[in-house]
């Protein structure tokens, strides 16, 4: 009888490879291990061991250190490359601290000094199996968390976001146009990609175009393509995004910014499902599912006449609104974990988490740049942090505004005022450096300039000039 594998694994599912040049050792070790119920195979030398490792997966590899030809350390080096998940135990009759240390450096789990008895081996293998089970449990727990709280690349546990995911799942199955609303950095594009991935068109292309970045003429030809000679510079026929996205999804980002003429063109395509290239006469089928997004208040734009009402209704068949991050603080620890996992991979650097003070500051922060801002702040923290734990100072968050930290006295502030104050704080914290401030806020420079213009916040030159006058 043995107690190994009590945590659940049937021992015969544990595959052990014994590598030793002496037949008597191979035989006695495999005999002991089989008695414990493990599935055992043996290899008489390093080359045979490497072949066995290439052929199959192993939970545990017992490796003799002294062998003719490839010695145990050489095999270990090769084996760790081939099967990093296996646990390696070196066996040596010449126990010196040096070889043991070298083996541990090469990633061995442990070593055994020959001669050892069956009990010693049994206990060690039991310990390895228990640890492997624990690691596997952690990994599947992580997976389960991701499944429960995740929707493709989006993670969230907030009820409001869970409703968004549910709606997005249902919407994905239909062919309807979807309008994604939400502040900058709240995940509109990631959501659009998720809807595409979940839709029957997932096998087709996902094509994104930002409607704000281009002039009317350029955007028109980007969307619909043009015929050769349609305008100066149109030296060849060119396909537009509607053609490029055929069979897939077309993501029209910042749709609230398009000109009246293009609003009309877009309305026509959505109604007729047909379009023409610029300068062309051929009528082409628009085989796309459209997902549009904007961080503007479209209903307001309709009310003030800057956005066509009929187009608004065409786009707004299914509206999905992403709540801003400050309305779902419960997501912050989850997102921190999510981004640190990613950064660990991208930066090939161990990150164990953020300090409690840093987490408190992250949860308390207002996040006008939403999830993108959070990601940028963590990225900065990961780069700056000296140890494996990101500290508050590493995050470079602006000092909390004492006025805001104090319990609310008088009237609560409108959202825009909170945003204006936060932007002003970050700007002064960044010493007026717009690029730097925009990065911390998680918005682009033009967006920041626009906000500054709207609120009459000073540009750096003006601030310097203002200082000089004092
Ligand atoms: N719920 C989420 N889970 C994980 N990552 C997220 C989530 N929401 C946003 N992100 C991250 O934030 C970044 C910004 O998201 P995205 O580009 O979709 O924002 P947006 O709403 O389109 O912003 P903008 O209006 O500025 O274009 C993404 O690259 C992604 O890394
Ligand atoms: Mg976007």
PDB file of C-alpha atoms in Angstrom, residues 7-195:
ATOM      1  CA  UNK A   7      -5.117  14.111  -4.067  1.00  0.00           C
ATOM      2  CA  UNK A   8      -6.878  12.561  -6.998  1.00  0.00           C
ATOM      3  CA  UNK A   9      -4.491  11.494  -9.713  1.00  0.00           C
ATOM      4  CA  UNK A  10      -4.463   7.781 -10.403  1.00  0.00           C
ATOM      5  CA  UNK A  11      -0.844   6.818 -10.073  1.00  0.00           C
ATOM      6  CA  UNK A  12      -0.778   4.947 -13.373  1.00  0.00           C
ATOM      7  CA  UNK A  13      -1.410   8.301 -15.060  1.00  0.00           C
ATOM      8  CA  UNK A  14       1.959   9.417 -13.685  1.00  0.00           C
ATOM      9  CA  UNK A  15       4.638   8.491 -16.193  1.00  0.00           C
ATOM     10  CA  UNK A  16       8.150   8.088 -14.845  1.00  0.00           C
ATOM     11  CA  UNK A  17      11.302   7.726 -16.932  1.00  0.00           C
ATOM     12  CA  UNK A  18      14.348   6.135 -15.305  1.00  0.00           C
ATOM     13  CA  UNK A  19      17.676   6.901 -16.971  1.00  0.00           C
ATOM     14  CA  UNK A  20      20.718   4.931 -15.747  1.00  0.00           C
ATOM     15  CA  UNK A  21      23.537   3.067 -17.446  1.00  0.00           C
ATOM     16  CA  UNK A  22      23.462   0.233 -14.909  1.00  0.00           C
ATOM     17  CA  UNK A  23      20.846  -2.389 -15.589  1.00  0.00           C
ATOM     18  CA  UNK A  24      20.530  -3.398 -11.926  1.00  0.00           C
ATOM     19  CA  UNK A  25      19.678   0.198 -10.970  1.00  0.00           C
ATOM     20  CA  UNK A  26      17.107   0.525 -13.766  1.00  0.00           C
ATOM     21  CA  UNK A  27      15.474  -2.736 -12.724  1.00  0.00           C
ATOM     22  CA  UNK A  28      15.283  -2.090  -9.009  1.00  0.00           C
ATOM     23  CA  UNK A  29      14.041   1.502  -9.398  1.00  0.00           C
ATOM     24  CA  UNK A  30      11.369   0.585 -11.885  1.00  0.00           C
ATOM     25  CA  UNK A  31      10.327  -2.293  -9.628  1.00  0.00           C
ATOM     26  CA  UNK A  32       9.870   0.036  -6.650  1.00  0.00           C
ATOM     27  CA  UNK A  33       8.023   2.660  -8.683  1.00  0.00           C
ATOM     28  CA  UNK A  34       5.684   0.106 -10.279  1.00  0.00           C
ATOM     29  CA  UNK A  35       4.830  -1.135  -6.816  1.00  0.00           C
ATOM     30  CA  UNK A  36       3.630   2.408  -6.061  1.00  0.00           C
ATOM     31  CA  UNK A  37       1.438   2.137  -9.132  1.00  0.00           C
ATOM     32  CA  UNK A  38       3.340   4.473 -11.490  1.00  0.00           C
ATOM     33  CA  UNK A  39       3.813   3.773 -15.173  1.00  0.00           C
ATOM     34  CA  UNK A  40       7.561   3.367 -15.700  1.00  0.00           C
ATOM     35  CA  UNK A  41       9.933   3.151 -18.648  1.00  0.00           C
ATOM     36  CA  UNK A  42      13.717   3.067 -18.679  1.00  0.00           C
ATOM     37  CA  UNK A  43      16.559   4.334 -20.851  1.00  0.00           C
ATOM     38  CA  UNK A  44      20.154   3.047 -20.654  1.00  0.00           C
ATOM     39  CA  UNK A  45      21.900   6.249 -21.765  1.00  0.00           C
ATOM     40  CA  UNK A  46      21.484   9.942 -22.525  1.00  0.00           C
ATOM     41  CA  UNK A  47      20.648   9.504 -26.186  1.00  0.00           C
ATOM     42  CA  UNK A  48      17.913   6.990 -25.489  1.00  0.00           C
ATOM     43  CA  UNK A  49      16.590   9.337 -22.792  1.00  0.00           C
ATOM     44  CA  UNK A  50      16.374  12.279 -25.193  1.00  0.00           C
ATOM     45  CA  UNK A  51      14.551  10.070 -27.691  1.00  0.00           C
ATOM     46  CA  UNK A  52      12.068   8.987 -25.028  1.00  0.00           C
ATOM     47  CA  UNK A  53      11.534  12.644 -24.074  1.00  0.00           C
ATOM     48  CA  UNK A  54      10.890  13.587 -27.685  1.00  0.00           C
ATOM     49  CA  UNK A  55       8.408  10.755 -28.047  1.00  0.00           C
ATOM     50  CA  UNK A  56       6.189  11.322 -25.011  1.00  0.00           C
ATOM     51  CA  UNK A  57       5.305  13.454 -22.005  1.00  0.00           C
ATOM     52  CA  UNK A  58       6.691  12.522 -18.605  1.00  0.00           C
ATOM     53  CA  UNK A  59       5.708  13.645 -15.120  1.00  0.00           C
ATOM     54  CA  UNK A  60       8.977  12.644 -13.477  1.00  0.00           C
ATOM     55  CA  UNK A  61      12.415  11.866 -14.894  1.00  0.00           C
ATOM     56  CA  UNK A  62      15.045  10.175 -12.712  1.00  0.00           C
ATOM     57  CA  UNK A  63      18.427  10.884 -14.192  1.00  0.00           C
ATOM     58  CA  UNK A  64      21.782   9.318 -13.350  1.00  0.00           C
ATOM     59  CA  UNK A  65      24.502  11.950 -13.211  1.00  0.00           C
ATOM     60  CA  UNK A  66      27.475   9.780 -14.256  1.00  0.00           C
ATOM     61  CA  UNK A  67      26.906   8.012 -17.538  1.00  0.00           C
ATOM     62  CA  UNK A  68      29.214   7.291 -20.445  1.00  0.00           C
ATOM     63  CA  UNK A  69      28.525   9.577 -23.418  1.00  0.00           C
ATOM     64  CA  UNK A  70      26.038  12.284 -22.495  1.00  0.00           C
ATOM     65  CA  UNK A  71      26.134  12.786 -18.732  1.00  0.00           C
ATOM     66  CA  UNK A  72      23.126  13.633 -16.571  1.00  0.00           C
ATOM     67  CA  UNK A  73      23.657  17.402 -16.658  1.00  0.00           C
ATOM     68  CA  UNK A  74      23.847  17.440 -20.451  1.00  0.00           C
ATOM     69  CA  UNK A  75      20.687  15.362 -20.685  1.00  0.00           C
ATOM     70  CA  UNK A  76      19.012  17.681 -18.194  1.00  0.00           C
ATOM     71  CA  UNK A  77      19.818  20.740 -20.260  1.00  0.00           C
ATOM     72  CA  UNK A  78      18.360  19.192 -23.397  1.00  0.00           C
ATOM     73  CA  UNK A  79      15.404  17.687 -21.508  1.00  0.00           C
ATOM     74  CA  UNK A  80      14.377  21.014 -19.934  1.00  0.00           C
ATOM     75  CA  UNK A  81      14.114  22.453 -23.428  1.00  0.00           C
ATOM     76  CA  UNK A  82      12.060  19.533 -24.712  1.00  0.00           C
ATOM     77  CA  UNK A  83       9.806  19.007 -21.691  1.00  0.00           C
ATOM     78  CA  UNK A  84       9.938  21.973 -19.320  1.00  0.00           C
ATOM     79  CA  UNK A  85       6.834  20.727 -17.480  1.00  0.00           C
ATOM     80  CA  UNK A  86       8.421  17.485 -16.237  1.00  0.00           C
ATOM     81  CA  UNK A  87      10.110  17.232 -12.814  1.00  0.00           C
ATOM     82  CA  UNK A  88      13.749  16.131 -12.984  1.00  0.00           C
ATOM     83  CA  UNK A  89      15.564  14.316 -10.188  1.00  0.00           C
ATOM     84  CA  UNK A  90      19.291  13.714 -10.500  1.00  0.00           C
ATOM     85  CA  UNK A  91      20.849  10.642  -8.917  1.00  0.00           C
ATOM     86  CA  UNK A  92      24.465  10.706  -7.979  1.00  0.00           C
ATOM     87  CA  UNK A  93      26.873   8.487  -6.122  1.00  0.00           C
ATOM     88  CA  UNK A  94      29.417  11.277  -6.010  1.00  0.00           C
ATOM     89  CA  UNK A  95      27.458  13.768  -4.018  1.00  0.00           C
ATOM     90  CA  UNK A  96      29.193  17.054  -4.059  1.00  0.00           C
ATOM     91  CA  UNK A  97      27.500  20.344  -3.368  1.00  0.00           C
ATOM     92  CA  UNK A  98      28.744  21.618  -6.724  1.00  0.00           C
ATOM     93  CA  UNK A  99      26.961  19.112  -8.912  1.00  0.00           C
ATOM     94  CA  UNK A 100      23.801  19.424  -6.860  1.00  0.00           C
ATOM     95  CA  UNK A 101      23.868  23.207  -7.224  1.00  0.00           C
ATOM     96  CA  UNK A 102      24.572  22.923 -10.935  1.00  0.00           C
ATOM     97  CA  UNK A 103      21.623  20.552 -11.274  1.00  0.00           C
ATOM     98  CA  UNK A 104      19.277  22.853  -9.390  1.00  0.00           C
ATOM     99  CA  UNK A 105      20.443  25.793 -11.532  1.00  0.00           C
ATOM    100  CA  UNK A 106      19.592  23.803 -14.616  1.00  0.00           C
ATOM    101  CA  UNK A 107      16.110  23.377 -13.262  1.00  0.00           C
ATOM    102  CA  UNK A 108      16.218  20.000 -11.499  1.00  0.00           C
ATOM    103  CA  UNK A 109      13.508  19.494  -8.901  1.00  0.00           C
ATOM    104  CA  UNK A 110      15.788  17.692  -6.478  1.00  0.00           C
ATOM    105  CA  UNK A 111      18.596  15.138  -6.274  1.00  0.00           C
ATOM    106  CA  UNK A 112      19.076  11.793  -4.605  1.00  0.00           C
ATOM    107  CA  UNK A 113      22.355  10.481  -3.243  1.00  0.00           C
ATOM    108  CA  UNK A 114      23.060   6.863  -4.143  1.00  0.00           C
ATOM    109  CA  UNK A 115      22.482   4.504  -2.504  1.00  0.00           C
ATOM    110  CA  UNK A 116      18.976   5.473  -1.455  1.00  0.00           C
ATOM    111  CA  UNK A 117      16.143   3.253  -0.241  1.00  0.00           C
ATOM    112  CA  UNK A 118      12.681   2.674  -1.746  1.00  0.00           C
ATOM    113  CA  UNK A 119      11.025   4.769   0.944  1.00  0.00           C
ATOM    114  CA  UNK A 120      13.121   7.835   0.127  1.00  0.00           C
ATOM    115  CA  UNK A 121      12.265   7.558  -3.558  1.00  0.00           C
ATOM    116  CA  UNK A 122       8.591   6.948  -2.831  1.00  0.00           C
ATOM    117  CA  UNK A 123       8.310  10.055  -0.657  1.00  0.00           C
ATOM    118  CA  UNK A 124      10.084  12.266  -3.191  1.00  0.00           C
ATOM    119  CA  UNK A 125       7.944  11.163  -6.140  1.00  0.00           C
ATOM    120  CA  UNK A 126       4.821  11.586  -4.019  1.00  0.00           C
ATOM    121  CA  UNK A 127       5.891  15.148  -3.239  1.00  0.00           C
ATOM    122  CA  UNK A 128       6.446  15.884  -6.927  1.00  0.00           C
ATOM    123  CA  UNK A 129       3.064  14.514  -7.927  1.00  0.00           C
ATOM    124  CA  UNK A 130       1.304  16.535  -5.220  1.00  0.00           C
ATOM    125  CA  UNK A 131       3.001  19.738  -6.371  1.00  0.00           C
ATOM    126  CA  UNK A 132       2.185  19.079 -10.012  1.00  0.00           C
ATOM    127  CA  UNK A 133      -1.451  18.590  -9.077  1.00  0.00           C
ATOM    128  CA  UNK A 134      -1.475  21.886  -7.193  1.00  0.00           C
ATOM    129  CA  UNK A 135       0.005  23.750 -10.149  1.00  0.00           C
ATOM    130  CA  UNK A 136      -2.547  22.211 -12.440  1.00  0.00           C
ATOM    131  CA  UNK A 137      -5.362  23.140 -10.105  1.00  0.00           C
ATOM    132  CA  UNK A 138      -4.164  26.756 -10.035  1.00  0.00           C
ATOM    133  CA  UNK A 139      -3.988  26.834 -13.797  1.00  0.00           C
ATOM    134  CA  UNK A 140      -7.499  25.470 -14.194  1.00  0.00           C
ATOM    135  CA  UNK A 141      -8.785  27.857 -11.542  1.00  0.00           C
ATOM    136  CA  UNK A 142      -7.341  30.729 -13.551  1.00  0.00           C
ATOM    137  CA  UNK A 143      -8.992  29.344 -16.653  1.00  0.00           C
ATOM    138  CA  UNK A 144     -12.309  29.078 -14.834  1.00  0.00           C
ATOM    139  CA  UNK A 145     -12.018  32.671 -13.631  1.00  0.00           C
ATOM    140  CA  UNK A 146     -11.338  33.765 -17.169  1.00  0.00           C
ATOM    141  CA  UNK A 147     -14.308  31.817 -18.457  1.00  0.00           C
ATOM    142  CA  UNK A 148     -16.589  33.225 -15.811  1.00  0.00           C
ATOM    143  CA  UNK A 149     -15.442  36.819 -15.985  1.00  0.00           C
ATOM    144  CA  UNK A 150     -14.162  36.971 -19.520  1.00  0.00           C
ATOM    145  CA  UNK A 151     -15.593  37.612 -22.943  1.00  0.00           C
ATOM    146  CA  UNK A 152     -12.777  37.048 -25.445  1.00  0.00           C
ATOM    147  CA  UNK A 153     -10.168  39.709 -24.572  1.00  0.00           C
ATOM    148  CA  UNK A 154     -12.461  41.520 -22.161  1.00  0.00           C
ATOM    149  CA  UNK A 155     -12.489  40.753 -18.464  1.00  0.00           C
ATOM    150  CA  UNK A 156     -14.992  42.080 -15.991  1.00  0.00           C
ATOM    151  CA  UNK A 157     -16.981  40.854 -13.039  1.00  0.00           C
ATOM    152  CA  UNK A 158     -19.231  43.879 -12.716  1.00  0.00           C
ATOM    153  CA  UNK A 159     -22.935  43.116 -13.197  1.00  0.00           C
ATOM    154  CA  UNK A 160     -23.281  45.984 -15.682  1.00  0.00           C
ATOM    155  CA  UNK A 161     -20.502  44.551 -17.847  1.00  0.00           C
ATOM    156  CA  UNK A 162     -21.870  41.034 -17.524  1.00  0.00           C
ATOM    157  CA  UNK A 163     -25.106  42.390 -18.997  1.00  0.00           C
ATOM    158  CA  UNK A 164     -23.061  43.956 -21.804  1.00  0.00           C
ATOM    159  CA  UNK A 165     -21.415  40.575 -22.491  1.00  0.00           C
ATOM    160  CA  UNK A 166     -24.806  38.832 -22.528  1.00  0.00           C
ATOM    161  CA  UNK A 167     -26.236  41.375 -24.934  1.00  0.00           C
ATOM    162  CA  UNK A 168     -23.108  41.192 -27.104  1.00  0.00           C
ATOM    163  CA  UNK A 169     -23.367  37.386 -27.271  1.00  0.00           C
ATOM    164  CA  UNK A 170     -26.965  37.573 -28.440  1.00  0.00           C
ATOM    165  CA  UNK A 171     -26.249  40.445 -30.833  1.00  0.00           C
ATOM    166  CA  UNK A 172     -23.289  38.570 -32.290  1.00  0.00           C
ATOM    167  CA  UNK A 173     -25.556  35.816 -33.574  1.00  0.00           C
ATOM    168  CA  UNK A 174     -27.784  38.263 -35.465  1.00  0.00           C
ATOM    169  CA  UNK A 175     -26.782  40.159 -38.574  1.00  0.00           C
ATOM    170  CA  UNK A 176     -27.949  43.488 -37.141  1.00  0.00           C
ATOM    171  CA  UNK A 177     -25.916  46.624 -37.074  1.00  0.00           C
ATOM    172  CA  UNK A 178     -24.543  47.330 -33.619  1.00  0.00           C
ATOM    173  CA  UNK A 179     -23.719  50.674 -32.097  1.00  0.00           C
ATOM    174  CA  UNK A 180     -21.106  50.560 -29.348  1.00  0.00           C
ATOM    175  CA  UNK A 181     -21.097  53.550 -27.034  1.00  0.00           C
ATOM    176  CA  UNK A 182     -18.689  54.419 -24.285  1.00  0.00           C
ATOM    177  CA  UNK A 183     -15.981  56.768 -23.196  1.00  0.00           C
ATOM    178  CA  UNK A 184     -12.499  56.712 -24.646  1.00  0.00           C
ATOM    179  CA  UNK A 185     -10.550  53.628 -23.556  1.00  0.00           C
ATOM    180  CA  UNK A 186     -13.588  51.779 -22.237  1.00  0.00           C
ATOM    181  CA  UNK A 187     -13.128  48.841 -24.599  1.00  0.00           C
ATOM    182  CA  UNK A 188     -15.328  49.622 -27.605  1.00  0.00           C
ATOM    183  CA  UNK A 189     -12.950  48.201 -30.166  1.00  0.00           C
ATOM    184  CA  UNK A 190     -12.120  45.101 -28.104  1.00  0.00           C
ATOM    185  CA  UNK A 191     -15.849  44.501 -27.751  1.00  0.00           C
ATOM    186  CA  UNK A 192     -16.390  44.895 -31.504  1.00  0.00           C
ATOM    187  CA  UNK A 193     -13.676  42.308 -32.139  1.00  0.00           C
ATOM    188  CA  UNK A 194     -15.267  39.968 -29.606  1.00  0.00           C
ATOM    189  CA  UNK A 195     -18.669  40.290 -31.296  1.00  0.00           C
TER     190      UNK A 195
END
